[in-house]
Coordinates of C-alpha atoms and ligand atoms in Angstrom, one line a residue:
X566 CA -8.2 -20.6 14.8
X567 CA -5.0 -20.6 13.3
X568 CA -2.3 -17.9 14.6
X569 CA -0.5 -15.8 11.5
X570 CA 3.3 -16.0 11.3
X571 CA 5.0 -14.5 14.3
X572 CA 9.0 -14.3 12.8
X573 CA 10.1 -11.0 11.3
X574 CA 10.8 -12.7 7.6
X575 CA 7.0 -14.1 7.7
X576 CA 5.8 -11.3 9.0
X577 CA 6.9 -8.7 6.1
X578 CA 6.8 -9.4 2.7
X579 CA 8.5 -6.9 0.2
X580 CA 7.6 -7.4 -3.3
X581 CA 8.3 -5.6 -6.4
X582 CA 6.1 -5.0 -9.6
X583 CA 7.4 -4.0 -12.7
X584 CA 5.0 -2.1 -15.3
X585 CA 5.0 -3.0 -19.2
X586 CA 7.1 -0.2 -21.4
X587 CA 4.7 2.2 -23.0
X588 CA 4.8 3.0 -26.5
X589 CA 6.6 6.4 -26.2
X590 CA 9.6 4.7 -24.3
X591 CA 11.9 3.3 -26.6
X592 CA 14.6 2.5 -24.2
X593 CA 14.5 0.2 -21.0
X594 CA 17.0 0.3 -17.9
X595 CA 16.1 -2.5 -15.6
X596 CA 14.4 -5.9 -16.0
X597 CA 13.4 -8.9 -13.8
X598 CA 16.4 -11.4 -13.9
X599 CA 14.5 -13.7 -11.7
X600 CA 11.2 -14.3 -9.6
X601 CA 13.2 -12.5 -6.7
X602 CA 15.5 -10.2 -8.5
X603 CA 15.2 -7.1 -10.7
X604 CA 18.5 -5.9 -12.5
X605 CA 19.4 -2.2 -13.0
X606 CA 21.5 -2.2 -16.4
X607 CA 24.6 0.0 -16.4
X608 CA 24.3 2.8 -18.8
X609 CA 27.9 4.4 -18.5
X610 CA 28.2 3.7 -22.7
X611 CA 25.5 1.4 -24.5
X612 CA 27.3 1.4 -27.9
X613 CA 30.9 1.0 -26.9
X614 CA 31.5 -2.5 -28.0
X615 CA 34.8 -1.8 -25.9
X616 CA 33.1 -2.5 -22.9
X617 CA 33.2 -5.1 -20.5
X618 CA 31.7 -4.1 -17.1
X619 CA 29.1 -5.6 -17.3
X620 CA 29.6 -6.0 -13.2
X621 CA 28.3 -2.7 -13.1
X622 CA 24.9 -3.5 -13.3
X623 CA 23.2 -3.9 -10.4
X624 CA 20.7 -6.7 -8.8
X625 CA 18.5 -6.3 -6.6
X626 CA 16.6 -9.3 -4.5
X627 CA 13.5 -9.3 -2.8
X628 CA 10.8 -12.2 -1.8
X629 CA 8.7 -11.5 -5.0
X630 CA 9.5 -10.0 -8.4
X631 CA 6.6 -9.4 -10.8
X632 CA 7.3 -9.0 -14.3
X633 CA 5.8 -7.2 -16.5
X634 CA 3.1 -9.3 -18.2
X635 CA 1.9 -10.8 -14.4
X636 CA -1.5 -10.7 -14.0
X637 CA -3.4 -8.6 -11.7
X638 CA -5.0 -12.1 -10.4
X639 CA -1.1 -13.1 -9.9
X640 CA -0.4 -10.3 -8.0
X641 CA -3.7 -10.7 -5.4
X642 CA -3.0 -14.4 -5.0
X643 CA 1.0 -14.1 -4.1
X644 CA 0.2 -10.8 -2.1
X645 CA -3.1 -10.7 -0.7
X646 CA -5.1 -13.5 -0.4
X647 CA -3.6 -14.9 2.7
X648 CA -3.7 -11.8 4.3
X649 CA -7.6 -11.4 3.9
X650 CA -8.0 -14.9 5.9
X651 CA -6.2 -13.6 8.4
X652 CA -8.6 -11.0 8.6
X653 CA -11.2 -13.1 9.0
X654 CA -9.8 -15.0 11.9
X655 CA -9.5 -11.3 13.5
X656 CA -5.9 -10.3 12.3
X657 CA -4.9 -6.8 11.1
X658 CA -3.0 -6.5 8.0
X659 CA -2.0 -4.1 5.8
X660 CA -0.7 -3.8 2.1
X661 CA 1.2 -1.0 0.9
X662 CA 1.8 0.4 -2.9
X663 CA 4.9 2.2 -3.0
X664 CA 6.8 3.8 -5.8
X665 CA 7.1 7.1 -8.2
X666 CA 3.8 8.4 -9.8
X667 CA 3.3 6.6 -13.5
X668 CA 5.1 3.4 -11.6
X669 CA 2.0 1.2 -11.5
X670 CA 0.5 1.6 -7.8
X671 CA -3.3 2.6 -8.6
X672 CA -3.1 -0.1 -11.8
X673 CA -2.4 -2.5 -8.8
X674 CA -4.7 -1.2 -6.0
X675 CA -8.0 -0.4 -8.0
X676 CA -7.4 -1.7 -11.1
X677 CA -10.0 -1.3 -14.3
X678 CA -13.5 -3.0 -14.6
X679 CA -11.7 -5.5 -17.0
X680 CA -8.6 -5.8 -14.6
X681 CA -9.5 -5.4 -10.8
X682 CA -7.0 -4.6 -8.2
X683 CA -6.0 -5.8 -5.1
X684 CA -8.6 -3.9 -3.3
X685 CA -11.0 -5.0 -5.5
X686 CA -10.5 -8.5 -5.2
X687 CA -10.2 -8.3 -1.3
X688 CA -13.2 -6.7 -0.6
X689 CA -14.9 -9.2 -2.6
X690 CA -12.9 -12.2 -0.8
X691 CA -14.2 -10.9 2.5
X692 CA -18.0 -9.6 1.5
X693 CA -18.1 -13.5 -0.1
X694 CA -16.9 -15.1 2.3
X695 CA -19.6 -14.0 5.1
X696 CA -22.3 -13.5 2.6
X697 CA -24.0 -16.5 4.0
X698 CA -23.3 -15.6 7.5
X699 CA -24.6 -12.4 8.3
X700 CA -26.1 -13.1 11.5
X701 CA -22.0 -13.8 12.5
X702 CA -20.1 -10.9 10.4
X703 CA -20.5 -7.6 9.8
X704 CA -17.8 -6.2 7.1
X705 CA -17.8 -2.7 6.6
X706 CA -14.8 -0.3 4.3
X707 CA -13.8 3.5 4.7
X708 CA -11.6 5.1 2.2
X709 CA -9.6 7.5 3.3
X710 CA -7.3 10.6 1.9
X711 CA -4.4 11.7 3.5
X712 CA -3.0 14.9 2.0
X713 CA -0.5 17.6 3.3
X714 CA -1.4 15.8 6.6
X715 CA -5.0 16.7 6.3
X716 CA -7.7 13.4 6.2
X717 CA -10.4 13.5 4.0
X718 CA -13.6 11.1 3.4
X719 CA -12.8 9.7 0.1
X720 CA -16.5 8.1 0.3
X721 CA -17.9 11.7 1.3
X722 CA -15.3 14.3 -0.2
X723 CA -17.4 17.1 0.8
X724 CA -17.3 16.4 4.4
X725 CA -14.2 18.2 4.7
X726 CA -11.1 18.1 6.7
X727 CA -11.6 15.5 10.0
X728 CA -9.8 15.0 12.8
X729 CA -8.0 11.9 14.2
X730 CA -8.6 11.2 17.5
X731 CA -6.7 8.7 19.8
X732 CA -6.9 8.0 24.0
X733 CA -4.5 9.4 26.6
X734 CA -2.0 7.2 26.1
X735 CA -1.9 7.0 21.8
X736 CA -4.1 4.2 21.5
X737 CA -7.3 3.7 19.9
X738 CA -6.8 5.6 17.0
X739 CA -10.2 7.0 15.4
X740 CA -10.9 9.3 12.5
X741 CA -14.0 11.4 13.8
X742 CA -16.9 11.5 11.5
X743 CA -15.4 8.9 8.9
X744 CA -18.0 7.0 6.6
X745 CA -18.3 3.3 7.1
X746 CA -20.1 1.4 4.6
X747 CA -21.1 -1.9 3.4
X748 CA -21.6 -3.4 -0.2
X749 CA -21.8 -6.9 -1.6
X750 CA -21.4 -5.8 -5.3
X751 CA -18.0 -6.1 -6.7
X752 CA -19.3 -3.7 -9.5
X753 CA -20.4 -1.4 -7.1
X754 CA -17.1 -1.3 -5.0
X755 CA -15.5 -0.6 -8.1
X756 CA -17.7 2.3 -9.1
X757 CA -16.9 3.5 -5.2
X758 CA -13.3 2.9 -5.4
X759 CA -12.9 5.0 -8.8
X760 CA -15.3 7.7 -7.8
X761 CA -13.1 8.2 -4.7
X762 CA -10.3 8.1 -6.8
X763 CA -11.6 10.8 -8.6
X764 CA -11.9 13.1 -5.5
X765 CA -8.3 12.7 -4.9
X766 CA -6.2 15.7 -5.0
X767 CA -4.1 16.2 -7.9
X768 CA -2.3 18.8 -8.4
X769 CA -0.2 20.0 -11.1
X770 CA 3.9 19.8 -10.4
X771 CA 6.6 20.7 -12.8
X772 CA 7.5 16.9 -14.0
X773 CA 4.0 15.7 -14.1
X774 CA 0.5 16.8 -14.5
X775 CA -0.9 14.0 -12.5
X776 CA 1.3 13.8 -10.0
X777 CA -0.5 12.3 -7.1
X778 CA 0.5 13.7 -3.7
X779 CA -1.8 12.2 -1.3
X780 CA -2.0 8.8 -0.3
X781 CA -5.5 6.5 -0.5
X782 CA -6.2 4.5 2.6
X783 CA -9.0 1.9 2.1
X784 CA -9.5 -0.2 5.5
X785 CA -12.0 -3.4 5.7
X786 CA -13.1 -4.0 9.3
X787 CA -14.7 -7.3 10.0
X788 CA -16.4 -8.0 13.4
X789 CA -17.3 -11.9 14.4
X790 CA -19.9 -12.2 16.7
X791 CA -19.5 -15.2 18.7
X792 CA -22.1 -16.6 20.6
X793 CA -20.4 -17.9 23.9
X794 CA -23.2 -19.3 25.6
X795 CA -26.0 -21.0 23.7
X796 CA -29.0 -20.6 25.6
X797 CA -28.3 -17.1 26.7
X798 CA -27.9 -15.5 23.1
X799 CA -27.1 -11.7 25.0
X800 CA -23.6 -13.3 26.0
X801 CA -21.2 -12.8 23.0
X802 CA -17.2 -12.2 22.4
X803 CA -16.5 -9.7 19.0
X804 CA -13.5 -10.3 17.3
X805 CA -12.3 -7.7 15.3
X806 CA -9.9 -7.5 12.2
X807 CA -9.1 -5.2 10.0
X808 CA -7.2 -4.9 6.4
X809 CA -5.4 -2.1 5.5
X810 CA -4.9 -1.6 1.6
X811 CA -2.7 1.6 0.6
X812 CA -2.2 3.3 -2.6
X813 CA 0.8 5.7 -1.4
X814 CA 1.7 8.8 -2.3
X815 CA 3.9 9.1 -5.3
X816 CA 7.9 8.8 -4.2
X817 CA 9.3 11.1 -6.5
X818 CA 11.3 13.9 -4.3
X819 CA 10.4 17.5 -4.0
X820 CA 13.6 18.5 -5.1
X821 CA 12.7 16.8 -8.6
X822 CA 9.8 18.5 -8.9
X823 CA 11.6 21.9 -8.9
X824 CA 9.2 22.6 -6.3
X825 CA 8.2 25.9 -4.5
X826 CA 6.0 27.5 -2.1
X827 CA 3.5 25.4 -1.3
X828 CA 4.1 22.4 -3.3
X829 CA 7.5 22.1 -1.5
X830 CA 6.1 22.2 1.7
X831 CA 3.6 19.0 0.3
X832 CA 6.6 17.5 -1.2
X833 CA 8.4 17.7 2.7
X834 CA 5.1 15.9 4.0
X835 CA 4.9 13.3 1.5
X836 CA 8.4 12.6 2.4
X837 CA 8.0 12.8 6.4
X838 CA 5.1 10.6 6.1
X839 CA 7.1 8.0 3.5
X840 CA 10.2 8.5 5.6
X841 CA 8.3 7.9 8.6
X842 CA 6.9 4.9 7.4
X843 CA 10.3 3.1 6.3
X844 CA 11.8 3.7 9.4
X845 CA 8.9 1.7 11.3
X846 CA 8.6 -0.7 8.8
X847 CA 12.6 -1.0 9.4
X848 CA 12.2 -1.1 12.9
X849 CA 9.4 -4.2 12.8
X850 CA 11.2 -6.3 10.5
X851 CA 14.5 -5.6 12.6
X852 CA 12.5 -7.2 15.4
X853 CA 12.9 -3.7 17.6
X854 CA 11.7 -3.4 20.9
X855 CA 10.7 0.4 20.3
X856 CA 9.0 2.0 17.3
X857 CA 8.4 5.2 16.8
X858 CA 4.6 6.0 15.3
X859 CA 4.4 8.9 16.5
X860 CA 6.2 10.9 13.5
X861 CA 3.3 11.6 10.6
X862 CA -0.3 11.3 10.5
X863 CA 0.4 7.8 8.3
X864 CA 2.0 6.1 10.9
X865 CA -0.4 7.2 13.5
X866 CA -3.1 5.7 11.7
X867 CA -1.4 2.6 11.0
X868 CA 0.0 1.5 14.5
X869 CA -2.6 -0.5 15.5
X870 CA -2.0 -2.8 12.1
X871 CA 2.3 -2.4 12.0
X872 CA 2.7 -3.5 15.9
X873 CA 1.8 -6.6 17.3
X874 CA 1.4 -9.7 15.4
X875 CA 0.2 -8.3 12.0
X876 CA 1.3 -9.3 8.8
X877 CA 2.6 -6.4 6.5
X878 CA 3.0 -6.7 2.6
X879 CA 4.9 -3.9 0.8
X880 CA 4.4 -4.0 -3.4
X881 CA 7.3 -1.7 -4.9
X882 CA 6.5 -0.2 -8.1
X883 CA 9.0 0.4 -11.1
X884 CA 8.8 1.6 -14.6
X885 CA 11.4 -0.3 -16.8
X886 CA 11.9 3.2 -18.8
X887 CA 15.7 4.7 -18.9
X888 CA 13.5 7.9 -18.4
X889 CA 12.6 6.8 -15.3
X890 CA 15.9 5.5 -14.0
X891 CA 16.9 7.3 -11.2
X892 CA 12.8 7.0 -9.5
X893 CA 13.4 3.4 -9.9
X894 CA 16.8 3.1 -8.6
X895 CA 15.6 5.0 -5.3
X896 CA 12.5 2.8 -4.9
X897 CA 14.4 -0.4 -5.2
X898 CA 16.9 1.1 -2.5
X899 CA 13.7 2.1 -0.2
X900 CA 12.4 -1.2 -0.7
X901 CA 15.6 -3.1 -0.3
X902 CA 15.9 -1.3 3.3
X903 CA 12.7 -2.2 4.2
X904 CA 13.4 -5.5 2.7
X905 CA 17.2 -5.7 4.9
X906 CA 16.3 -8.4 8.1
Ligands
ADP91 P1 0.6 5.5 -10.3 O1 -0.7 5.2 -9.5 O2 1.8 4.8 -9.6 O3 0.9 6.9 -10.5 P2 -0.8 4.2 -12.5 O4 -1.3 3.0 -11.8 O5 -1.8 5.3 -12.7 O6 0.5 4.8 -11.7 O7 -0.1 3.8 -13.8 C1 0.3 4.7 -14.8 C2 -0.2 4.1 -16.2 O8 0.3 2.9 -16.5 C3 -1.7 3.9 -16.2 O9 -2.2 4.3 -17.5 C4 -1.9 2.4 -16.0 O10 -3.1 1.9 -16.5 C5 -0.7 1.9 -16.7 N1 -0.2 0.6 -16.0 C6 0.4 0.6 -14.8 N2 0.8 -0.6 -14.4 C7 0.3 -1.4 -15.4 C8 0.4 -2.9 -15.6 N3 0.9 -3.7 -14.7 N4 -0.2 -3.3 -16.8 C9 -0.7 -2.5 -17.7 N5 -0.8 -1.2 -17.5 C10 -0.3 -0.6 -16.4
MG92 MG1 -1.9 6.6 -8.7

C-alpha cells in the first residue's frame, strides 16, 4: 500500500475559496490575483485620482486559490480526492471549512442536488469504490454537532446531548450513543446531509439571522478486512481509516455580534474551539514535538486524525464584498498562520 506524505508542507494544505458577489453588493474588496494568491485592495480613497499607493494593497499566498466561478467538482478534485484514497488504504484525514458565516463553507461541504459538495462527493468516492467488495469493506458515516461544547447526533437530533468518552490516558476518543450508518445512494446522502443540516442550531445574533454557531462534523470510517491466512478464514487483520469532513462554525467574533448573555458566552466557545484548533494545526505544520488537544471538545475529537501521519486540508472561505472586509481580512490572517511553515 502506498504511505501518504510524511513532510509538514505535504501534509497540510491550506486553500482558499472565494464566493461569487451577490446582487445586493455593488462593491468588491479583494480578488484572486493568482491560483495561490488573493489580494485585499486598499480602500484608504477609491476616487482620489491623486493616489498612488497602490503598495498598500495586500497579497496574500497560499497552496490553492479558488476563484469565484470554480466548480464545486474543481474544488473536490484539488482538495479531496486524494485524501479519500488515503482512506481507503487505512489513513485518517480530515478537511476543514473555515471562514465567516455567508462566506461559502456549507455551499462547499454539502452543496445543492444540482451542485454537490465535498462531502457529497466523498462519501460517494468511498461507498463506490467498495461497492463490489462488501465481503472486504464496511463504510459507515456519523454526522455530528458540536455547539456551546455540547455534541449532538445530527443523524438522530432528538437523542439529545451525548457524551465523549476517551481511555485513561486521552486516547480512544468515542462519542457514546452516536448513530453510524451506511448508504449507497448519493441522493440519499444528500437528503441526510441537508436534513441534518436542518437540525443545526441557528440562532439569531445581531449581524445575522442565520448565523451558524455550531460546527458540522461528518466522519466516514472504513474497515478492510484482510484475510491473513487463506484456509483458516477466522484469521483476519482490520484496517481502519477514517475521513473527517468539517463545516465550521462561522468566524465572525463575538464582539461583532454586539453579543450578550448567553450568546457571548457561545461566541467565547466558538472562538476557544477555532482558537484551539489553529494553534494545533500551527503546532503540526511547525513539525512540533508537543501539541496540545486537550483545549476544546473540537480538538479532542480530532486528535486521532491531526497527529500522526494524517493528511489535513484547510478550505478558507471569503466573500469578495467591501461589506464583508474586515471578516475576510481576519480569515486570510487565520489561514495564512495556519498556512506559515
Ligand atoms: P456559510 O455556510 O459560510 O454561512 P453558505 O454556504 O450558506 O455560507 O453561503 C451563503 C450563500 O452564498 C448561500 O446562498 C450559498 O448558496 C451562496 N454561495 C456560497 N458559495 C457559493 C459559490 N461558490 N457559488 C455560488 N453560490 C455560493
Ligand atoms: Mg453554513
Amino acid at each position: 500500500t502506498k504511505v501518504p506524505p510524511k513532510s509538514a508542507e505535504e501534509r497540510l494544505m491550506v486553500a482558499v475559496r472565494i464566493r461569487p458577489l451577490k446582487s445586493d453588493e455593488p462593491q468588491r474588496a479583494l480578488y484572486a490575483a493568482s491560483k495561490k494568491s488573493v489580494v485585499i485592495e486598499d480602500d484608504t480613497d477609491k476616487n482620489d485620482v491623486l493616489r498612488h499607493k497602490r503598495g498598500a494593497d495586500k497579497q496574500y499566498t497560499f497552496d490553492v486559490v479558488f476563484s469565484e466561478n470554480t466548480s464545486q467538482e474543481e474544488v473536490y478534485d484539488v482538495t479531496t480526492s486524494s485524501l479519500v484514497k488515503d482512506v481507503l488504504n487505512g489513513y485518517n484525514a480530515t478537511v476543514f471549512a473555515y471562514g465567516a458565516t455567508g462566506a461559502g463553507k456549507t455551499y462547499t461541504m454539502v452543496g445543492d442536488p444540482s451542485a454537490p459538495g465535498i462531502m457529497v462527493r466523498a462519501l460517494n468516492d468511498l461507498f463506490n469504490a467498495v461497492k463490489d467488495k462488501q465481503d472486504q469493506y464496511s463504510v459507515t458515516m456519523s454526522y455530528l454537532e458540536l455547539y456551546n461544547e455540547q455534541i449532538r447526533d445530527l443523524l438522530n437530533p432528538s437523542s439529545g446531548y451525548l457524551e465523549l468518552r476517551e481511555d485513561s490516558r486521552g486516547r480512544n476518543i468515542q462519542v457514546a450513543g452516536l448513530s453510524e450508518i451506511s448508504t449507497t445512494s448519493t441522493n440519499e446522502v444528500m437528503l441526510l446531509l441537508q436534513k441534518g443540516n436542518k437540525a443545526r442550531t441557528v440562532e439569531p445574533t445581531a449581524i445575522n439571522k442565520t448565523s451558524s454557531r455550531s460546527h458540522a462534523l461528518l466522519s466516514v470510517t472504513v474497515k478492510h478486512t484482510i484475510p491473513i491466512d487463506k484456509k483458516n478464514h477466522l484469521r483476519m487483520r482490520i484496517k481502519q481509516g477514517r475521513l473527517f469532513m468539517i463545516d465550521l462554525a462561522g468566524s465572525e467574533r463575538a464582539n461583532k455580534t454586539k453579543s450578550r448573555g448567553k450568546r457571548l458566552q457561545e461566541g467565547a466557545h466558538i472562538n476557544r474551539s477555532l482558537l484551539a484548533l489553529g494553534n494545533c494545526i500551527n503546532a503540526l505544520s511547525e513539525g512540533a514535538r508537543y501539541v496540545n488537544f486537550r483545549d476544546s471538545k473540537l480538538t479532542r475529537l480530532l486528535k486521532e486524525a491531526l497527529s500522526g501521519n494524517c493528511r489535513t486540508v484547510m478550505i478558507a472561505h471569503v466573500s469578495p464584498s467591501l461589506t464583508q472586509k474586515e471578516e475576510s481580512r481576519n480569515t486570510l490572517i487565520y489561514a495564512d498562520r495556519a498556512n506559515n511553515i
